Short mmCIF file of C-alpha atoms and ligand atoms in Angstrom, two decimals:
data_model
loop_
_atom_site.label_atom_id
_atom_site.label_comp_id
_atom_site.label_asym_id
_atom_site.label_seq_id
_atom_site.Cartn_x
_atom_site.Cartn_y
_atom_site.Cartn_z
CA THR A 18 71.81 91.64 74.81
CA LYS A 19 75.09 91.96 76.62
CA ILE A 20 76.63 94.99 78.65
CA GLN A 21 78.99 96.33 76.95
CA VAL A 22 81.97 97.37 79.29
CA GLY A 23 84.66 99.94 78.37
CA LEU A 24 88.01 99.02 79.91
CA LEU A 25 89.69 102.30 80.48
CA PHE A 26 93.54 101.92 81.11
CA GLY A 27 97.03 102.93 80.22
CA GLY A 28 96.64 106.96 81.07
CA ARG A 29 98.98 110.29 81.45
CA SER A 30 100.63 109.00 84.88
CA GLY A 31 103.89 107.25 86.07
CA GLU A 32 101.45 104.10 87.08
CA HIS A 33 100.76 103.51 83.17
CA GLU A 34 102.31 99.86 82.93
CA VAL A 35 100.77 98.99 86.38
CA SER A 36 97.43 99.99 84.70
CA ILE A 37 98.12 98.08 81.43
CA ARG A 38 99.01 94.98 83.76
CA SER A 39 95.65 95.04 86.31
CA ALA A 40 93.60 95.78 83.07
CA ALA A 41 95.16 92.89 81.44
CA ALA A 42 93.91 90.97 84.32
CA ILE A 43 90.43 92.24 84.43
CA ALA A 44 90.17 91.90 80.60
CA GLN A 45 91.07 87.83 81.61
CA ALA A 46 87.96 87.73 84.19
CA LEU A 47 85.62 89.19 81.93
CA LYS A 48 86.06 86.03 79.63
CA THR A 49 85.57 83.74 82.60
CA GLU A 50 82.31 81.71 81.50
CA ASP A 51 79.81 83.47 83.94
CA ASN A 52 81.00 87.18 82.99
CA ALA A 53 81.42 86.21 79.34
CA GLN A 54 77.65 85.54 79.50
CA LYS A 55 76.87 88.84 80.67
CA TYR A 56 79.14 91.28 79.47
CA ASP A 57 81.19 91.96 76.19
CA LEU A 58 84.50 94.16 76.51
CA THR A 59 85.52 97.30 74.96
CA PRO A 60 89.14 97.90 75.59
CA VAL A 61 90.00 101.42 75.26
CA TYR A 62 93.53 102.63 75.77
CA ILE A 63 95.32 106.20 76.96
CA HIS A 64 98.23 106.78 75.28
CA LYS A 65 101.11 108.37 77.89
CA ASN A 66 100.46 111.44 75.81
CA GLY A 67 96.81 111.40 77.21
CA ILE A 68 95.14 110.46 73.39
CA TRP A 69 92.49 108.08 73.84
CA GLU A 70 92.83 104.77 71.23
CA GLY A 71 90.31 101.82 70.88
CA GLY A 72 90.29 99.22 68.09
CA GLU A 73 93.63 96.77 67.34
CA THR A 74 95.65 99.30 69.30
CA ALA A 75 93.72 99.10 72.41
CA LYS A 76 93.77 95.25 72.14
CA SER A 77 97.36 94.84 71.33
CA VAL A 78 98.43 96.66 74.18
CA LEU A 79 96.29 94.34 76.40
CA GLN A 80 97.66 91.13 74.77
CA GLN A 81 101.51 92.41 74.63
CA GLN A 82 100.80 93.90 78.14
CA THR A 83 103.31 96.72 76.88
CA PRO A 84 102.80 100.45 75.76
CA PRO A 85 102.85 100.55 71.58
CA HIS A 86 105.85 101.90 69.97
CA SER A 87 104.16 104.58 68.66
CA GLU A 88 102.19 107.53 70.99
CA GLY A 89 98.87 108.18 69.98
CA SER A 90 98.25 110.82 67.41
CA GLY A 91 94.87 113.11 66.77
CA ASN A 92 93.26 115.66 69.18
CA LEU A 93 92.85 115.36 72.80
CA TRP A 94 89.03 115.89 72.45
CA ASP A 95 88.82 113.12 70.01
CA PHE A 96 87.45 109.40 71.17
CA PRO A 97 87.43 106.66 69.56
CA PRO A 98 83.57 105.65 67.81
CA GLU A 99 83.32 102.70 70.12
CA ALA A 100 83.52 104.97 73.06
CA THR A 101 79.80 106.39 72.28
CA GLN A 102 78.52 102.40 72.82
CA ILE A 103 79.50 101.93 76.14
CA ASP A 104 76.88 101.09 78.97
CA VAL A 105 79.00 100.89 82.04
CA TRP A 106 82.85 102.12 81.97
CA PHE A 107 85.81 100.35 83.81
CA PRO A 108 88.70 102.81 84.38
CA ILE A 109 91.30 101.06 85.85
CA LEU A 110 93.66 104.07 85.73
CA HIS A 111 96.19 104.60 88.62
CA GLY A 112 97.39 107.91 89.98
CA PRO A 113 96.73 111.34 88.47
CA ASN A 114 94.50 111.92 85.40
CA GLY A 115 93.00 109.18 86.21
CA GLU A 116 92.56 108.14 89.81
CA ASP A 117 91.73 111.82 90.90
CA GLY A 118 88.34 112.55 89.41
CA THR A 119 89.49 114.15 86.04
CA VAL A 120 88.34 111.11 84.19
CA GLN A 121 85.45 110.59 86.67
CA GLY A 122 84.67 114.17 85.95
CA LEU A 123 84.54 113.30 82.04
CA LEU A 124 82.75 110.15 82.27
CA THR A 125 79.93 111.91 84.72
CA LEU A 126 79.39 114.55 81.66
CA MET A 127 78.94 111.41 79.07
CA GLN A 128 76.27 110.37 81.57
CA VAL A 129 77.64 106.61 81.32
CA PRO A 130 77.91 104.77 84.53
CA PHE A 131 81.14 103.28 85.59
CA VAL A 132 83.25 101.35 88.33
CA GLY A 133 84.19 103.07 91.52
CA SER A 134 84.27 106.35 93.44
CA GLY A 135 82.93 109.55 91.53
CA VAL A 136 84.42 112.95 91.39
CA LEU A 137 84.74 113.79 95.29
CA GLY A 138 85.94 110.25 96.42
CA SER A 139 88.50 110.18 93.41
CA ALA A 140 89.68 113.89 93.96
CA MET A 141 89.80 113.57 98.28
CA GLY A 142 91.55 109.73 97.80
CA MET A 143 94.26 111.15 95.44
CA ASP A 144 94.92 114.12 97.40
CA LYS A 145 96.88 113.29 100.74
CA LEU A 146 96.18 116.52 102.47
CA ALA A 147 92.44 116.49 101.59
CA MET A 148 91.80 113.00 102.62
CA LYS A 149 93.82 113.63 106.13
CA THR A 150 91.33 116.69 106.52
CA ALA A 151 88.44 114.51 106.24
CA PHE A 152 89.72 111.48 107.98
CA ALA A 153 90.49 113.89 110.91
CA GLN A 154 86.94 115.27 111.03
CA ALA A 155 85.89 111.52 111.28
CA GLY A 156 87.77 111.59 114.21
CA LEU A 157 90.17 108.58 112.50
CA PRO A 158 93.47 107.98 114.28
CA GLN A 159 96.81 109.52 112.07
CA VAL A 160 100.37 110.44 112.84
CA THR A 161 100.90 114.06 113.04
CA TYR A 162 101.14 116.27 109.47
CA LYS A 163 101.99 119.19 108.14
CA GLY A 164 100.95 120.43 104.85
CA VAL A 165 103.17 122.96 102.80
CA ASN A 166 102.88 124.15 99.06
CA ARG A 167 105.87 124.66 97.09
CA ASP A 168 106.24 128.06 97.02
CA LYS A 169 107.46 128.24 100.31
CA ILE A 170 110.24 125.46 99.19
CA TRP A 171 111.57 126.98 96.11
CA SER A 172 110.63 130.88 95.81
CA SER A 173 112.42 132.41 98.75
CA PRO A 174 115.69 131.75 100.34
CA CYS A 175 114.55 133.20 103.73
CA VAL A 176 111.75 131.17 104.38
CA PHE A 177 112.84 127.75 103.69
CA PRO A 178 114.98 127.95 106.72
CA LYS A 179 111.95 128.79 108.93
CA LEU A 180 109.95 126.13 107.47
CA CYS A 181 112.66 123.58 108.02
CA ASP A 182 112.72 125.00 111.56
CA GLU A 183 108.71 124.90 112.03
CA ILE A 184 108.64 121.12 110.82
CA GLU A 185 111.80 120.19 113.07
CA GLU A 186 109.44 121.55 116.25
CA GLU A 187 106.38 120.16 114.97
CA ILE A 188 107.16 116.82 113.36
CA GLY A 189 110.79 116.14 113.97
CA TYR A 190 112.71 113.40 112.75
CA PRO A 191 112.38 110.82 111.52
CA CYS A 192 109.59 112.15 109.29
CA PHE A 193 108.13 111.61 105.71
CA VAL A 194 107.98 113.84 103.18
CA LYS A 195 105.33 113.21 100.09
CA PRO A 196 103.98 114.94 97.03
CA ALA A 197 100.23 115.04 97.97
CA ASN A 198 99.13 113.36 95.09
CA LEU A 199 100.83 110.60 93.90
CA GLY A 200 101.17 106.87 94.39
CA SER A 201 103.35 104.02 94.68
CA SER A 202 106.08 105.85 97.06
CA VAL A 203 107.20 108.07 93.89
CA GLY A 204 108.65 111.38 95.27
CA ILE A 205 108.49 110.01 99.14
CA SER A 206 111.85 110.32 101.10
CA LYS A 207 112.42 109.44 104.73
CA ALA A 208 114.49 112.39 106.63
CA LYS A 209 116.53 111.56 109.85
CA ALA A 210 118.36 114.83 109.86
CA ARG A 211 118.07 118.79 108.03
CA SER A 212 120.26 117.90 105.37
CA GLU A 213 117.72 115.09 104.30
CA LEU A 214 114.56 117.22 105.35
CA GLU A 215 116.10 119.95 103.03
CA THR A 216 116.77 117.44 100.02
CA ALA A 217 113.59 115.79 100.51
CA LEU A 218 111.31 118.46 100.25
CA ASP A 219 113.35 119.36 97.17
CA GLU A 220 112.65 116.25 95.57
CA ALA A 221 108.50 116.27 96.57
CA ALA A 222 108.54 119.81 95.09
CA SER A 223 109.59 118.68 91.96
CA TYR A 224 106.47 116.22 91.46
CA ASP A 225 103.83 118.43 93.06
CA ARG A 226 102.54 121.97 94.07
CA ARG A 227 101.25 120.45 97.55
CA ILE A 228 103.70 118.73 100.07
CA ILE A 229 102.80 116.66 102.62
CA ILE A 230 105.20 116.21 105.83
CA GLU A 231 104.60 113.38 108.54
CA LYS A 232 106.02 112.08 111.96
CA GLY A 233 107.75 108.75 110.61
CA ILE A 234 106.75 105.92 112.91
CA THR A 235 107.89 102.20 113.31
CA ALA A 236 105.14 100.08 112.48
CA ARG A 237 103.58 97.05 110.82
CA GLU A 238 102.30 97.97 107.63
CA VAL A 239 98.59 95.99 106.43
CA GLU A 240 96.17 96.63 104.14
CA CYS A 241 92.22 96.22 104.02
CA ALA A 242 89.95 96.03 101.01
CA VAL A 243 86.80 97.59 100.61
CA LEU A 244 84.29 96.69 98.77
CA GLY A 245 80.36 98.47 97.86
CA ASN A 246 78.76 101.63 98.02
CA ASP A 247 76.81 103.38 100.76
CA ASP A 248 76.83 100.19 102.99
CA PRO A 249 80.91 98.95 101.88
CA GLN A 250 82.29 95.57 103.45
CA ALA A 251 85.80 95.10 104.40
CA SER A 252 88.15 92.10 103.64
CA VAL A 253 90.78 90.22 105.57
CA VAL A 254 93.37 92.25 106.69
CA GLY A 255 96.81 91.48 104.81
CA GLU A 256 100.34 92.77 105.71
CA ILE A 257 103.24 93.75 104.33
CA SER A 258 107.38 93.00 105.35
CA TYR A 259 110.16 94.00 103.60
CA ASN A 260 113.93 94.15 104.32
CA THR A 261 114.13 97.77 102.96
CA ASP A 262 113.97 101.15 104.86
CA PHE A 263 110.50 101.86 104.03
CA TYR A 264 107.73 100.45 101.58
CA ASP A 265 109.48 102.36 98.55
CA TYR A 266 109.11 101.93 94.54
CA GLU A 267 111.58 99.56 93.94
CA THR A 268 110.30 97.26 97.22
CA LYS A 269 106.91 97.79 95.40
CA TYR A 270 107.69 96.27 92.33
CA THR A 271 110.92 94.19 92.39
CA GLU A 272 110.08 90.41 92.56
CA GLY A 273 111.06 89.35 96.02
CA LYS A 274 111.80 92.36 97.62
CA ALA A 275 108.19 92.64 99.26
CA GLU A 276 106.21 89.58 101.15
CA LEU A 277 102.44 89.38 101.45
CA TYR A 278 100.89 87.60 104.31
CA ILE A 279 97.18 87.09 103.80
CA PRO A 280 95.33 87.05 106.41
CA SER A 281 98.11 88.97 108.88
CA PRO A 282 98.54 87.34 111.91
CA LEU A 283 97.63 90.43 113.64
CA PRO A 284 95.90 90.13 117.38
CA ASP A 285 92.35 89.74 116.72
CA LYS A 286 91.17 92.92 118.37
CA ILE A 287 93.56 94.72 116.18
CA PHE A 288 92.42 92.70 113.02
CA LYS A 289 88.81 94.20 113.67
CA GLN A 290 89.42 97.55 114.15
CA VAL A 291 91.81 97.54 111.12
CA GLN A 292 88.72 96.57 109.13
CA GLU A 293 86.56 99.30 110.91
CA ILE A 294 88.79 102.10 110.08
CA ALA A 295 89.30 100.95 106.65
CA LYS A 296 85.38 101.19 106.03
CA GLN A 297 85.03 104.19 107.88
CA ALA A 298 88.31 105.72 105.75
CA PHE A 299 85.98 104.68 102.67
CA ILE A 300 83.22 106.89 104.07
CA ALA A 301 85.05 109.76 104.86
CA VAL A 302 86.39 110.63 101.73
CA ASP A 303 83.03 109.39 99.70
CA ALA A 304 84.65 106.85 98.05
CA ALA A 305 82.49 103.80 96.14
CA GLY A 306 82.91 100.48 94.60
CA LEU A 307 86.55 99.77 95.79
CA SER A 308 89.55 101.20 97.59
CA ARG A 309 92.40 99.68 99.26
CA VAL A 310 93.11 101.26 102.87
CA ASP A 311 96.71 101.17 104.11
CA ILE A 312 96.90 101.42 108.20
CA PHE A 313 100.08 101.34 110.44
CA TYR A 314 100.00 99.40 113.79
CA GLU A 315 102.40 100.50 116.00
CA GLU A 316 103.24 97.13 118.02
CA ALA A 317 105.37 99.09 120.83
CA THR A 318 102.55 101.16 121.78
CA GLY A 319 99.35 98.92 120.56
CA GLU A 320 98.20 102.01 118.46
CA VAL A 321 96.72 101.79 114.86
CA TYR A 322 96.78 104.87 112.44
CA LEU A 323 95.14 105.42 109.38
CA ASN A 324 97.97 106.25 106.70
CA GLU A 325 96.06 106.42 103.53
CA ILE A 326 93.58 105.33 101.22
CA ASN A 327 94.14 104.27 97.15
CA THR A 328 90.54 104.59 95.37
CA LEU A 329 91.72 102.76 92.20
CA PRO A 330 94.70 100.35 93.60
CA GLY A 331 96.68 97.89 91.63
CA PHE A 332 94.45 95.03 90.17
CA THR A 333 96.71 92.86 88.74
CA MET A 334 96.30 88.86 89.53
CA THR A 335 99.04 89.26 92.00
CA SER A 336 97.98 92.68 93.47
CA MET A 337 96.47 93.30 97.01
CA TYR A 338 93.38 94.25 96.64
CA PRO A 339 92.05 91.02 94.50
CA ARG A 340 94.16 89.11 96.92
CA LEU A 341 92.71 90.35 99.85
CA TRP A 342 88.79 89.41 98.46
CA GLU A 343 89.92 85.89 97.01
CA ALA A 344 91.02 85.20 100.58
CA THR A 345 87.57 86.52 102.45
CA GLY A 346 85.73 84.07 99.59
CA ILE A 347 85.45 86.35 96.42
CA SER A 348 87.39 85.32 93.38
CA PHE A 349 88.62 87.64 90.80
CA PRO A 350 85.91 86.99 88.41
CA GLU A 351 83.59 87.12 90.45
CA LEU A 352 84.69 90.69 92.21
CA VAL A 353 84.97 92.19 88.68
CA ASP A 354 81.21 91.16 88.36
CA ARG A 355 80.27 92.75 91.69
CA LEU A 356 82.47 95.99 90.68
CA ILE A 357 80.50 96.25 87.56
CA GLN A 358 77.42 95.83 89.23
CA LEU A 359 78.09 98.33 91.95
CA GLY A 360 78.83 100.96 89.34
CA ILE A 361 75.65 100.60 87.48
CA GLN A 362 73.54 100.27 90.95
CA ARG A 363 75.50 103.75 91.84
CA HIS A 364 74.13 105.66 88.68
CA GLN A 365 70.71 104.73 88.66
P1 ATP B 24 100.38 103.33 97.23
O1 ATP B 24 101.33 102.88 96.20
O2 ATP B 24 100.00 102.40 98.41
O3 ATP B 24 99.71 104.07 96.79
P2 ATP B 24 101.72 106.05 98.31
O4 ATP B 24 102.81 106.18 97.23
O5 ATP B 24 100.58 106.70 98.13
O6 ATP B 24 101.71 104.44 98.44
P3 ATP B 24 102.06 106.12 100.98
O7 ATP B 24 101.29 104.64 101.21
O8 ATP B 24 101.72 107.61 101.73
O9 ATP B 24 102.72 106.54 99.79
O10 ATP B 24 103.73 105.92 101.80
C1 ATP B 24 104.76 105.10 101.19
C2 ATP B 24 105.06 104.47 102.36
O11 ATP B 24 105.88 105.16 102.81
C3 ATP B 24 104.34 103.20 103.06
O12 ATP B 24 103.70 102.18 102.85
C4 ATP B 24 105.32 103.24 104.36
O13 ATP B 24 106.26 101.97 104.02
C5 ATP B 24 106.15 104.64 104.37
N1 ATP B 24 105.85 105.38 105.27
C6 ATP B 24 104.57 106.35 104.70
N2 ATP B 24 104.42 107.46 105.51
C7 ATP B 24 105.19 106.71 106.82
C8 ATP B 24 104.92 107.32 108.07
N3 ATP B 24 104.69 108.40 108.37
N4 ATP B 24 105.70 106.80 108.97
C9 ATP B 24 106.18 105.36 108.74
N5 ATP B 24 106.43 105.25 107.09
C10 ATP B 24 105.51 105.61 106.81
MG1 MG B 25 98.64 105.55 97.84
MG1 MG B 26 98.09 104.51 94.74
MG1 MG B 27 100.28 103.43 100.55
#
């Protein structure tokens, strides 16, 4: 009998639409001959309000690749009937409420295997301060950074100028101000002066309680895909180039604003170094199954800095993660098969 794969997508996150497109690509891959012999697909859609829905609605969202006109109704704790028939879940949810360990906790309690990182790896990989602590502990190279809670930014007018002084002293300009728990560059700003820093802190604080401030560097941006559980493998390295100030939301999602080079024309030694750091980053946060690791190469100094890990990276037909594996010799449908098998193995 075939393995019932529960494709869990959408989600209460700013990256809802990307998730739908990732899920549609995975659904397509499950229909290829080899996969169709092994797997049966059950799509389960999580509405923007958090309600789970299966059946025709989930199928049509996948087909249309756009959210339905009406929000989900019913109770948050009512799951569609087919959710009880799943052998292995494939959560392809990006950002908060899905990539962060919350859904992974629910699936763990359900005692059903699932693709990707568990609770710890997901939570560590979502929170930029937590991940950086783990990376530092593992001795991985990173830019100087500082963490701050939102109450320091909002609650007291005498604390705020002192905080800005501290940032100027410890980090300097330019710096990047980021909400700790987001993705797709949402809420991130680059600050080159005091007034910009103040605005950036206020902006980031509107998204998250936890804020990170990093030294801004001028570097080439490369990404490496990791696949596996305890002995993860690294893909070829890809590189991104763009003409905007940084790789912000608009550059990421506007057709033609960024170019991907796969593989990256990095010097051989750096290429290998990036692959090694990517694997170590994966292990440092206890990731499983898949991750995309974002790394900076500062050409002027020859230094490599680990930026971040994404435990549920974009998985559309044109996303970096599957394209990197394609270039490494694993086709999209084969990649989906491997991820499901890794999910099953991890839970045995
Ligand atoms: P993703 O969509 O990959 O999950 P994210 O929202 O988690 O992204 P980051 O990868 O941390 O955000 O940063 C987004 C972009 O901002 C980077 O790709 C890079 O262009 C720029 N950036 C971030 N940090 C720095 C830094 N310290 N120095 C220079 N540029 C930076
Ligand atoms: Mg990220
Ligand atoms: Mg992300
Ligand atoms: Mg990134």
